[in-house]
Every structure is written in C-alpha cells, then in structure tokens.
PDB file of C-alpha atoms in Angstrom:
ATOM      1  CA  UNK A  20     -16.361 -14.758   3.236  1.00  0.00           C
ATOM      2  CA  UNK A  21     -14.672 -15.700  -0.558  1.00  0.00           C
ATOM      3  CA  UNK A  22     -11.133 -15.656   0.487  1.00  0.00           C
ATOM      4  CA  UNK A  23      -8.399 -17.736   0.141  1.00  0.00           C
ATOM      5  CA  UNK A  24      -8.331 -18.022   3.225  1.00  0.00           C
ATOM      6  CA  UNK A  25     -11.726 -19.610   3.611  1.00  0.00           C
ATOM      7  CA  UNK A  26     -10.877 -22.954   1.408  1.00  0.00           C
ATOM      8  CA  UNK A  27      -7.652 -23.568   3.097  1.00  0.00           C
ATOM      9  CA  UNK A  28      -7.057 -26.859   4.864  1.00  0.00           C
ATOM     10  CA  UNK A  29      -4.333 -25.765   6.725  1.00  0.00           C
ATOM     11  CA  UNK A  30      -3.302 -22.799   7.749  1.00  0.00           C
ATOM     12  CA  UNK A  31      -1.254 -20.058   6.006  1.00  0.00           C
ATOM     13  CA  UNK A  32       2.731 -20.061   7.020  1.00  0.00           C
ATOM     14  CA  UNK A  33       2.733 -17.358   9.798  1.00  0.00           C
ATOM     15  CA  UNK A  34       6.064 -15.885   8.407  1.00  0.00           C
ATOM     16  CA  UNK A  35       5.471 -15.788   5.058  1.00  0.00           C
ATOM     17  CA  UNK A  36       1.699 -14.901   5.123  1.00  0.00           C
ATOM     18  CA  UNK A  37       1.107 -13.318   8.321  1.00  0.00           C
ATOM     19  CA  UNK A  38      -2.264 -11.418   7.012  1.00  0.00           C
ATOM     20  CA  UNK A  39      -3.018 -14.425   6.070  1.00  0.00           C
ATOM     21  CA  UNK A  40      -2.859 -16.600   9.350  1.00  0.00           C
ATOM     22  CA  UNK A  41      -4.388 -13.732  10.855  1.00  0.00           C
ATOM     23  CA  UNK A  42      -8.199 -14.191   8.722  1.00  0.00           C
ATOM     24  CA  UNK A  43      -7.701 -17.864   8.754  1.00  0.00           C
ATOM     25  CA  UNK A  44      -7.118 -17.919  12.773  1.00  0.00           C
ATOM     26  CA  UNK A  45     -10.213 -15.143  12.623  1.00  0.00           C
ATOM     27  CA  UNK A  46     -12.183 -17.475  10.628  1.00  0.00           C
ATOM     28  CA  UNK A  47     -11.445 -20.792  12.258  1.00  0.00           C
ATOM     29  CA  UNK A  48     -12.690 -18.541  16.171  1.00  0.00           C
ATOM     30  CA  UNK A  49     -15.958 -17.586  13.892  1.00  0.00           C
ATOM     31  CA  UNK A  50     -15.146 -14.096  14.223  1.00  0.00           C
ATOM     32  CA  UNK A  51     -17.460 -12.042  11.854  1.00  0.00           C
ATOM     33  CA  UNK A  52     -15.205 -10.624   9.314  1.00  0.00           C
ATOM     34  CA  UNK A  53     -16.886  -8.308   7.061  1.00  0.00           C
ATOM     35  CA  UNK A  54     -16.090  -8.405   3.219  1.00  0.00           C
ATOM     36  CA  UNK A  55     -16.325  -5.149   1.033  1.00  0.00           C
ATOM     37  CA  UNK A  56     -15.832  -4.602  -2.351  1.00  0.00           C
ATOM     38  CA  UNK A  57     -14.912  -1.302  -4.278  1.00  0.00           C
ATOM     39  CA  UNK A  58     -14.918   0.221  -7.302  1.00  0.00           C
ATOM     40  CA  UNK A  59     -11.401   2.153  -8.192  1.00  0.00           C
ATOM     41  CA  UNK A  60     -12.246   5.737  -6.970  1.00  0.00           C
ATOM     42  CA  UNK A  61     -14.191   4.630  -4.322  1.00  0.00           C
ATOM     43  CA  UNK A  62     -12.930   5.764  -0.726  1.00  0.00           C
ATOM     44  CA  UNK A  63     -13.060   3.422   2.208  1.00  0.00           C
ATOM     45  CA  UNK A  64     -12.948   6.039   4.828  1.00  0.00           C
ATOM     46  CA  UNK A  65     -11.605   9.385   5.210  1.00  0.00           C
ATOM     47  CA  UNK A  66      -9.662  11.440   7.670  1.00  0.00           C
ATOM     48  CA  UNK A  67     -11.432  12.269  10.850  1.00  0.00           C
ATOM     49  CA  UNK A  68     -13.637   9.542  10.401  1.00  0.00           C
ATOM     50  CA  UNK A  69     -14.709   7.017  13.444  1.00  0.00           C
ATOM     51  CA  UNK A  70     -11.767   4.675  13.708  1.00  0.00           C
ATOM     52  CA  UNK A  71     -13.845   1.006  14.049  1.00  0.00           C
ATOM     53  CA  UNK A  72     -11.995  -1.452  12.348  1.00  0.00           C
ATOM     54  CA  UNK A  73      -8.723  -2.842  11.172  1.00  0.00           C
ATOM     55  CA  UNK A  74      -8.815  -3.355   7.150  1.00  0.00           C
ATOM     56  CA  UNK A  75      -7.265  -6.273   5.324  1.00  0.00           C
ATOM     57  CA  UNK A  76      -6.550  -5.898   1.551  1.00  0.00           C
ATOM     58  CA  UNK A  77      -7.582  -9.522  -0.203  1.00  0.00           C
ATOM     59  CA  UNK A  78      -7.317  -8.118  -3.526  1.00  0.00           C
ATOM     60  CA  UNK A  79      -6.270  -5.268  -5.267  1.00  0.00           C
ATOM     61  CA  UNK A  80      -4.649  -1.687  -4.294  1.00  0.00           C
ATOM     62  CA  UNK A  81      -5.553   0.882  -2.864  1.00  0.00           C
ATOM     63  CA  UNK A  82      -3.702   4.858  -1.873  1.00  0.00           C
ATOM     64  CA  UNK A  83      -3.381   5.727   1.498  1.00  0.00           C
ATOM     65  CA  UNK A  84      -3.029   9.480   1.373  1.00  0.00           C
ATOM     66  CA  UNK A  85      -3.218  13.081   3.541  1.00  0.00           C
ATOM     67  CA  UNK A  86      -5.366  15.953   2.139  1.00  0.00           C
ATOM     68  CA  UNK A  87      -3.864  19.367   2.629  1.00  0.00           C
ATOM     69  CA  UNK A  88      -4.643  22.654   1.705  1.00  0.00           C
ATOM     70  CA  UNK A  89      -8.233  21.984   0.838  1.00  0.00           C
ATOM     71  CA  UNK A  90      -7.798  20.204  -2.500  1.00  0.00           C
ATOM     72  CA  UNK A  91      -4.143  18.826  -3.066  1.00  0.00           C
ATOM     73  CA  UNK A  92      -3.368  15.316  -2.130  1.00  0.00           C
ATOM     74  CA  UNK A  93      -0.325  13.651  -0.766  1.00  0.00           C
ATOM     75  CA  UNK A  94       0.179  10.072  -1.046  1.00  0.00           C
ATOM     76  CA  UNK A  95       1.797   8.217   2.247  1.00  0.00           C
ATOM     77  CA  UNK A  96       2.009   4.958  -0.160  1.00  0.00           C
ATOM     78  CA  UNK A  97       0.378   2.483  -2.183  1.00  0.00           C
ATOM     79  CA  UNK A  98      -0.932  -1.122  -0.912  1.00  0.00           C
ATOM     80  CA  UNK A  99      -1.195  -4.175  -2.704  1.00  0.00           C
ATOM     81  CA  UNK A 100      -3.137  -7.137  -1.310  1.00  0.00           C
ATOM     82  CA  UNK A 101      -1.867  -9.081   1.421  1.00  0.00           C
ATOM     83  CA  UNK A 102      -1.681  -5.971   3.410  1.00  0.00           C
ATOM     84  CA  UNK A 103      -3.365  -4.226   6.389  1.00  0.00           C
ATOM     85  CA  UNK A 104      -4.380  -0.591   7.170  1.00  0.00           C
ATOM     86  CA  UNK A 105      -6.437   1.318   9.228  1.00  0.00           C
ATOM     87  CA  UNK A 106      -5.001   2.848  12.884  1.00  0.00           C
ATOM     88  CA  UNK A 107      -2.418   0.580  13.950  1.00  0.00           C
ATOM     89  CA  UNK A 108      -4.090   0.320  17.808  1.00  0.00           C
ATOM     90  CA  UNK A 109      -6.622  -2.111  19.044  1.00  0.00           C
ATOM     91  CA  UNK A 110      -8.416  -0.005  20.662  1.00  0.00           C
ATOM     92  CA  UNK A 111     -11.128   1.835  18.928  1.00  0.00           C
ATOM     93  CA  UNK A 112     -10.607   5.282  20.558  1.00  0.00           C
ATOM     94  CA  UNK A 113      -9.814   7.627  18.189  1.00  0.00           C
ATOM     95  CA  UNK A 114     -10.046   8.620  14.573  1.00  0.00           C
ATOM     96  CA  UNK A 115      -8.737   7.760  11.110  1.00  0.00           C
ATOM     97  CA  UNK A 116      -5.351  10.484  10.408  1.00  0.00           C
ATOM     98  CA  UNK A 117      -5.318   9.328   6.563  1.00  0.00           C
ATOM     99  CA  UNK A 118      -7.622   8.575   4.248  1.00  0.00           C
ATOM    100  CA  UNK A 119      -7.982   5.563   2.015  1.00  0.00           C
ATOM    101  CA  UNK A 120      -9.293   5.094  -2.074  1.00  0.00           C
ATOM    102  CA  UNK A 121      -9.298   1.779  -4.051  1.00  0.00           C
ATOM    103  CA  UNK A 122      -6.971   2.711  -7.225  1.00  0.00           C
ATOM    104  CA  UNK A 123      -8.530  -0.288  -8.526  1.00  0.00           C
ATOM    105  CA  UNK A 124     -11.030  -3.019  -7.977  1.00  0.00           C
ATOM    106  CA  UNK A 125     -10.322  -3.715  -4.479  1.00  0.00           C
ATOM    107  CA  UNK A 126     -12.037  -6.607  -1.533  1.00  0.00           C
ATOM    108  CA  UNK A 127     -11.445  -5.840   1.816  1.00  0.00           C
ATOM    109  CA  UNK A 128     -11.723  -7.371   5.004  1.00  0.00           C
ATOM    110  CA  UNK A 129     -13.432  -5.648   8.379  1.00  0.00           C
ATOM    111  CA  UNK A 130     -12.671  -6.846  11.581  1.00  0.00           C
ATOM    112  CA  UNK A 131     -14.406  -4.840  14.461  1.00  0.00           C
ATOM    113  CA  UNK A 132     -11.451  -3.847  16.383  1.00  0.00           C
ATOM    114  CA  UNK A 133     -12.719  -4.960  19.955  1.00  0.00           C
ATOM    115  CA  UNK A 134     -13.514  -8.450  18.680  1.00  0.00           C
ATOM    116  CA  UNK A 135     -10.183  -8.582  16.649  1.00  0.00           C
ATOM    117  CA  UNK A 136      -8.611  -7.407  20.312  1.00  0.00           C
ATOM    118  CA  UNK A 137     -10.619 -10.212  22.164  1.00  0.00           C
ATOM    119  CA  UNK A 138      -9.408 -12.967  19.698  1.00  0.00           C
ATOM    120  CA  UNK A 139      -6.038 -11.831  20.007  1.00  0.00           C
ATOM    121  CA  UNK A 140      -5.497 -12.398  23.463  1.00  0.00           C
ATOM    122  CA  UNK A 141      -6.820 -15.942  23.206  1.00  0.00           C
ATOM    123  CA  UNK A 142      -4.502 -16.446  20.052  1.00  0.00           C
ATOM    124  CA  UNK A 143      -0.832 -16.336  20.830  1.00  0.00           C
ATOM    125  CA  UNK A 144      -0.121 -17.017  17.223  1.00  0.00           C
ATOM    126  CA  UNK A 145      -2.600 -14.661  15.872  1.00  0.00           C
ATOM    127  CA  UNK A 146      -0.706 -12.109  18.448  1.00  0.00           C
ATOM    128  CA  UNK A 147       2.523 -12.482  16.627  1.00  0.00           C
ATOM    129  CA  UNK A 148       0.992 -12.492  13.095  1.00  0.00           C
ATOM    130  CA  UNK A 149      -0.510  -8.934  13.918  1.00  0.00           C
ATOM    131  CA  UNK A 150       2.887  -8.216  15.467  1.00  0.00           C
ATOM    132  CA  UNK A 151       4.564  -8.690  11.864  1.00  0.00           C
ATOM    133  CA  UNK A 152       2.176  -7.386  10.014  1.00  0.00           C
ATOM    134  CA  UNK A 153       2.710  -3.950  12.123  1.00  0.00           C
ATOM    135  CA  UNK A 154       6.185  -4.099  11.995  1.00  0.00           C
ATOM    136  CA  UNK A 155       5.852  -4.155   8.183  1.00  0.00           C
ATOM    137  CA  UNK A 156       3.366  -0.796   8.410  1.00  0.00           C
ATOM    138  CA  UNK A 157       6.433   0.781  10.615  1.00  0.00           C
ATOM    139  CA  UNK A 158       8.696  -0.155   7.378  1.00  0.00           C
ATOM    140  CA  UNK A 159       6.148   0.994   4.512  1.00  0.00           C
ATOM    141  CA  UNK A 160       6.014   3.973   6.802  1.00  0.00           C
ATOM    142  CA  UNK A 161       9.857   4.467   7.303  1.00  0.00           C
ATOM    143  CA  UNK A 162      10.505   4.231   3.599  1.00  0.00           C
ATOM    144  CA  UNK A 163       7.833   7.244   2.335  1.00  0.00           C
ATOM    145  CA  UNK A 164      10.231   9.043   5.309  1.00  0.00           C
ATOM    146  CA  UNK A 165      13.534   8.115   3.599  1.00  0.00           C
ATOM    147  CA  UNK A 166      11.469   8.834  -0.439  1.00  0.00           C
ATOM    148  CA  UNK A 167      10.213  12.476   1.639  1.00  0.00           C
ATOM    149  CA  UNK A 168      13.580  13.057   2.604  1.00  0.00           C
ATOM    150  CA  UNK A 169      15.613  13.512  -0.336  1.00  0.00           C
ATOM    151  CA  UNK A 170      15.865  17.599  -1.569  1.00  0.00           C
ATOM    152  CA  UNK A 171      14.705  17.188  -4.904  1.00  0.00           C
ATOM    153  CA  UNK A 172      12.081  16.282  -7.091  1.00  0.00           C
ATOM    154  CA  UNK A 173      14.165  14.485  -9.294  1.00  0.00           C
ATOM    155  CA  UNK A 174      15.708  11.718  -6.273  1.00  0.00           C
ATOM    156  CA  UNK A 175      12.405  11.695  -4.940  1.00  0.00           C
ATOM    157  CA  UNK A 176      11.068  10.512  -8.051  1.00  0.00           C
ATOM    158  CA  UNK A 177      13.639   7.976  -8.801  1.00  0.00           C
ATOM    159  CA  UNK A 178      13.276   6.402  -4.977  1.00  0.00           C
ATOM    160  CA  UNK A 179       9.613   5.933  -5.606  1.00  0.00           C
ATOM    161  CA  UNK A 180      10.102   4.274  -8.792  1.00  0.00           C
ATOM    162  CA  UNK A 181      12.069   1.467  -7.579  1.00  0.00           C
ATOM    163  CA  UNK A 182      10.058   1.191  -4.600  1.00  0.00           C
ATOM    164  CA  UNK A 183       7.456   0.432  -7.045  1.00  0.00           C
ATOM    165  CA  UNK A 184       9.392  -1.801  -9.317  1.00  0.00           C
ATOM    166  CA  UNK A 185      10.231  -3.850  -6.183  1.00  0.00           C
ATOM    167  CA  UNK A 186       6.920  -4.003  -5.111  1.00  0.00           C
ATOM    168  CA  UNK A 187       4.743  -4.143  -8.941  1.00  0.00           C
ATOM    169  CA  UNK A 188       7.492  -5.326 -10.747  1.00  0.00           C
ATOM    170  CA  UNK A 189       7.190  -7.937 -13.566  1.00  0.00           C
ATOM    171  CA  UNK A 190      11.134  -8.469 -14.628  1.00  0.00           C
ATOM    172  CA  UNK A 191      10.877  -8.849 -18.548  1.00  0.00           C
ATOM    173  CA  UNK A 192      14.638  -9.377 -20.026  1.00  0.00           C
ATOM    174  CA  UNK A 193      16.333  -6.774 -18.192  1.00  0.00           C
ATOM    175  CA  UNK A 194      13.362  -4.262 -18.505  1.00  0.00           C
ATOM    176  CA  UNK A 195      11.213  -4.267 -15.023  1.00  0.00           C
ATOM    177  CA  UNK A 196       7.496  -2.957 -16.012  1.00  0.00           C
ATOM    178  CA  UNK A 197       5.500  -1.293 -13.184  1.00  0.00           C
ATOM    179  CA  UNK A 198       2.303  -3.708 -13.168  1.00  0.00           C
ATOM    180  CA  UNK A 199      -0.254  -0.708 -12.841  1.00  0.00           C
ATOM    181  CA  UNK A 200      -1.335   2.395 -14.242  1.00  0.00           C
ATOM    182  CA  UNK A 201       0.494   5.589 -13.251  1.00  0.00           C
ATOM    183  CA  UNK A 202       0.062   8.949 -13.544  1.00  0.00           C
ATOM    184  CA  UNK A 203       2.218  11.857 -13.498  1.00  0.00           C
ATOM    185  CA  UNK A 204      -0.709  13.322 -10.630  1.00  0.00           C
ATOM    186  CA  UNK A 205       0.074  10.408  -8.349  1.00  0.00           C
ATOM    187  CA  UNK A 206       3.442  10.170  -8.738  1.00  0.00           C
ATOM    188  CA  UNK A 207       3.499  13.987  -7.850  1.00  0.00           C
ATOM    189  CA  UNK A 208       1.197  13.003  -5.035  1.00  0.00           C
ATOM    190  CA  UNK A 209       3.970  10.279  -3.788  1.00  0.00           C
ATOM    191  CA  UNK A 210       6.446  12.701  -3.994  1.00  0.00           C
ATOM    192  CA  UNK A 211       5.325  15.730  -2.439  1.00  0.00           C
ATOM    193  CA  UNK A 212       5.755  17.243  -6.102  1.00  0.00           C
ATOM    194  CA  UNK A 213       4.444  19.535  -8.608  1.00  0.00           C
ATOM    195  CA  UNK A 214       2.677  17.538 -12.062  1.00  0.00           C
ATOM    196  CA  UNK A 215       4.619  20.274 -13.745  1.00  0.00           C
ATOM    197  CA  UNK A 216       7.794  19.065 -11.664  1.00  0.00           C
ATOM    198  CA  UNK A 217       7.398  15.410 -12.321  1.00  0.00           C
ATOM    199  CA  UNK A 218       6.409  15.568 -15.824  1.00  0.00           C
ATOM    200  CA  UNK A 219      10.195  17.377 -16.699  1.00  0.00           C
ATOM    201  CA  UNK A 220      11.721  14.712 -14.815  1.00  0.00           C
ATOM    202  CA  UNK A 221      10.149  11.564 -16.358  1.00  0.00           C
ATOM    203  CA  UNK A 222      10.929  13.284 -19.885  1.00  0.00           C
ATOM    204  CA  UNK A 223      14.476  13.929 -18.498  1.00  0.00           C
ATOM    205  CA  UNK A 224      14.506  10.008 -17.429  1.00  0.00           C
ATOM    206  CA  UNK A 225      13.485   8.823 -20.932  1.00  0.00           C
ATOM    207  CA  UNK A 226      15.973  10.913 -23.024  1.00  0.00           C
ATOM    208  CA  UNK A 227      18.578   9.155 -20.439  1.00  0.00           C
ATOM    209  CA  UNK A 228      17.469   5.647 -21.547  1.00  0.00           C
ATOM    210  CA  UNK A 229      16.270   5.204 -17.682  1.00  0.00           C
ATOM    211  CA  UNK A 230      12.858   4.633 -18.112  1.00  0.00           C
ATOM    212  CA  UNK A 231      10.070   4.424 -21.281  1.00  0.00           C
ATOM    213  CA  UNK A 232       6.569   4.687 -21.338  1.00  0.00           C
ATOM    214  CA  UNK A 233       4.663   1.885 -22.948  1.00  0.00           C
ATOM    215  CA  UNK A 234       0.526   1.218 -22.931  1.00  0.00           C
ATOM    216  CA  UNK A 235      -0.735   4.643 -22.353  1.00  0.00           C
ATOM    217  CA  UNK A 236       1.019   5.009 -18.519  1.00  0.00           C
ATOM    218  CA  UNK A 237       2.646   1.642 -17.934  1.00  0.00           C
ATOM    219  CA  UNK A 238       6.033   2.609 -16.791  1.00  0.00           C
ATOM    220  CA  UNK A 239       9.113   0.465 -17.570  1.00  0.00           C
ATOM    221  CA  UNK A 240      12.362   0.619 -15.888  1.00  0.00           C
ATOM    222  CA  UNK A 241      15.688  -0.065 -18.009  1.00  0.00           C
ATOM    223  CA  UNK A 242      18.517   1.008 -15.674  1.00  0.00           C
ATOM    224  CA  UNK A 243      17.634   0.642 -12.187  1.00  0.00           C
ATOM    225  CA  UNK A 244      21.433   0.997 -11.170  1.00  0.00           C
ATOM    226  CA  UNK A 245      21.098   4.539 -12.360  1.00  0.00           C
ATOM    227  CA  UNK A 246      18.091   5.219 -10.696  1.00  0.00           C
ATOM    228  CA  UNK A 247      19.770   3.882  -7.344  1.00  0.00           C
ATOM    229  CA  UNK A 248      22.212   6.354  -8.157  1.00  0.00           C
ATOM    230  CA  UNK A 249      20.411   9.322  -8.500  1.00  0.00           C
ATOM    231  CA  UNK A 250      19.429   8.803  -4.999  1.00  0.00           C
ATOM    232  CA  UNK A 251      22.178   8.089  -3.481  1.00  0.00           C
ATOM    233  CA  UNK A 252      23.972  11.543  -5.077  1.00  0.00           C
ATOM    234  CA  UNK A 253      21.435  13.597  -2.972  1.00  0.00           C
TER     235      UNK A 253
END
C-alpha cells in the first residue's frame, strides 16, 4: 500500500493523526487494506449500496451527498484527506444512507469492516484512534446541522464559506483563498439552495467587498468578520 503510512518508522501521534495511527496499527497487524484510486467524478459507492467497508481518504476530496427527488443533489459536506467515511458501525449489517464522488483525484483506503472490527479489539490504541476519528464525523455532521439551520440562503451561504476557508484555506495577506474549485451548483448543493439563489448572493457578496472571484472559480475571502456576521444576524 503507497501511503505515508507505509514508510513510517514510528508511528503517527494518535491525537494529532488518529487516521493515521489507525492504517499504520492496520498495517503493522498485516491487515489487508485495499488501496483505490479515482478519477474526479468517479463515485465510490452509492446509496443503498452493500455497506462492506470503512473508507480512509489518503489523498484528495471527495462529496458526501443525498440524492432527492430523482435528480437534485444535496451535499452533507466535503472531505479532505486524513479523513474517514463510510457507515460509522463495525458491523457490516446494513447499507450505505449517502453516497460518495471524488471531486478530485482521490486514493482511498478499504478496510473490510469485520477484519477492521477483529483488529480493534486486540488494539486498545487503535480502539481510541477510531473513537476520535468518529467523534470528528459526529462534528462534520453537527456543523452541516448548524449551516442547514439558518433561514436563508444568504447565512447559509456565508456559514459554508468559512467552513471552507477554515478547512481549504491558504491565508494570503489578509485575503484567505478557498484551495479548490467551486461552483455555484455545489455550493447550492451545500446549502440546500437554488443555483439561481446562490448566484445573487455571491454577486451581492462581491459588490460588498466580502468575497472576489479569481482563476475561473477560486473563491477568496476578504472580510471574514462580516461573513461571521451575517450568520450570526439570522
């Protein structure tokens, strides 16, 4: 398996890497861990689909998101690497309730669920690693709540943006620039939002000195104490 991982000579710090300590304490047991690799567009698995494995994002990001309505998306969030998804249980009962897409080049790692469960009872400290890493799905998962709940498009859209500056961010002399491509689609799928919806707002957001556009759909930040605002008024 070509992972960082793999060449380490000692392992990952539990707390700060706990995705990490998990493959290495995988590794060092021999458990088979499966690497994929996709193309941006390409889906990992979708909804309804035989839940098997527990996923590990090495590289890349992917969309976890619902389908509704036949055709429309809504996306539950975005995942960079270092990152786990799949059905947070061990036990390989049931079936996938989101689907998952590479946005771009992604490598994943597949860990049959019943093996993964077997290690894990042997491995204290690969226990608690999984523990953390869960805990930080119940927090990804808590913040598209807070992002849902907000009444508008407009405070939706601004929550969403700094969650994304926070966790794509490049700081570049006061400006923060979103490090990936965004359209106004996804962001409307993020935000439970029309394209027609989140394309006024953006606009509005740029003639307010809030945001600019740079490189096509690279987003750029310039006030994010007004954005923090704008959700915090609704």
């Amino acid at each position: 398996m070509d992972t960082a991982t793999h060449l380490a000579e000692r392992p990952p710090l539990l707390w700060d890497a706990p995705v990490a300590f998990v493959l290495w304490s995988l590794e060092e047991a021999k458990v088979r861990i499966a690497e994929r690799r996709y193309e941006a567009g390409q889906t990992i698995y979708y909804r309804g689909e035989a839940d098997r494995y527990l996923y590990f994002l090495t590289k890349g990001v992917l969309k976890i998101y619902k389908s509704y309505k036949g055709h429309k998306e809504a996306i539950v969030t975005l995942l960079e690497e270092g990152n786990v998804f799949g059905v947070p249980d061990l036990r390989a009962r049931s079936a996938h309730r989101d689907s998952a897409q590479a946005v771009v080049w992604s490598r994943i790692a597949a860990v049959d669920k019943v093996a993964l469960g077997d290690h894990v009872r042997r491995d204290p400290k690969c226990a608690l690693a999984l523990l953390i890493v869960y805990a930080q799905w119940v927090q990804r998962r808590e913040r598209t709540a807070v992002r849902l709940a907000h009444r508008d498009t407009r405070a939706r859209l601004a929550s969403v943006l700094l969650e994304l500056a926070d966790r794509f961010g490049e700081p570049r002399k006061g400006e923060v620039a979103i490090e990936m491509r965004l359209t106004h689609l996804m962001l409307a799928e993020m935000t439970a939002s029309s394209r027609v919806g989140v394309s006024k707002e953006m606009a509005r957001f740029r003639r307010e000195g809030v945001i600019k556009t740079q490189d096509k759909s690279q987003i750029v930040l310039l006030d994010q104490p007004r954005l923090a605002q704008t959700t915090a008024n609704k």
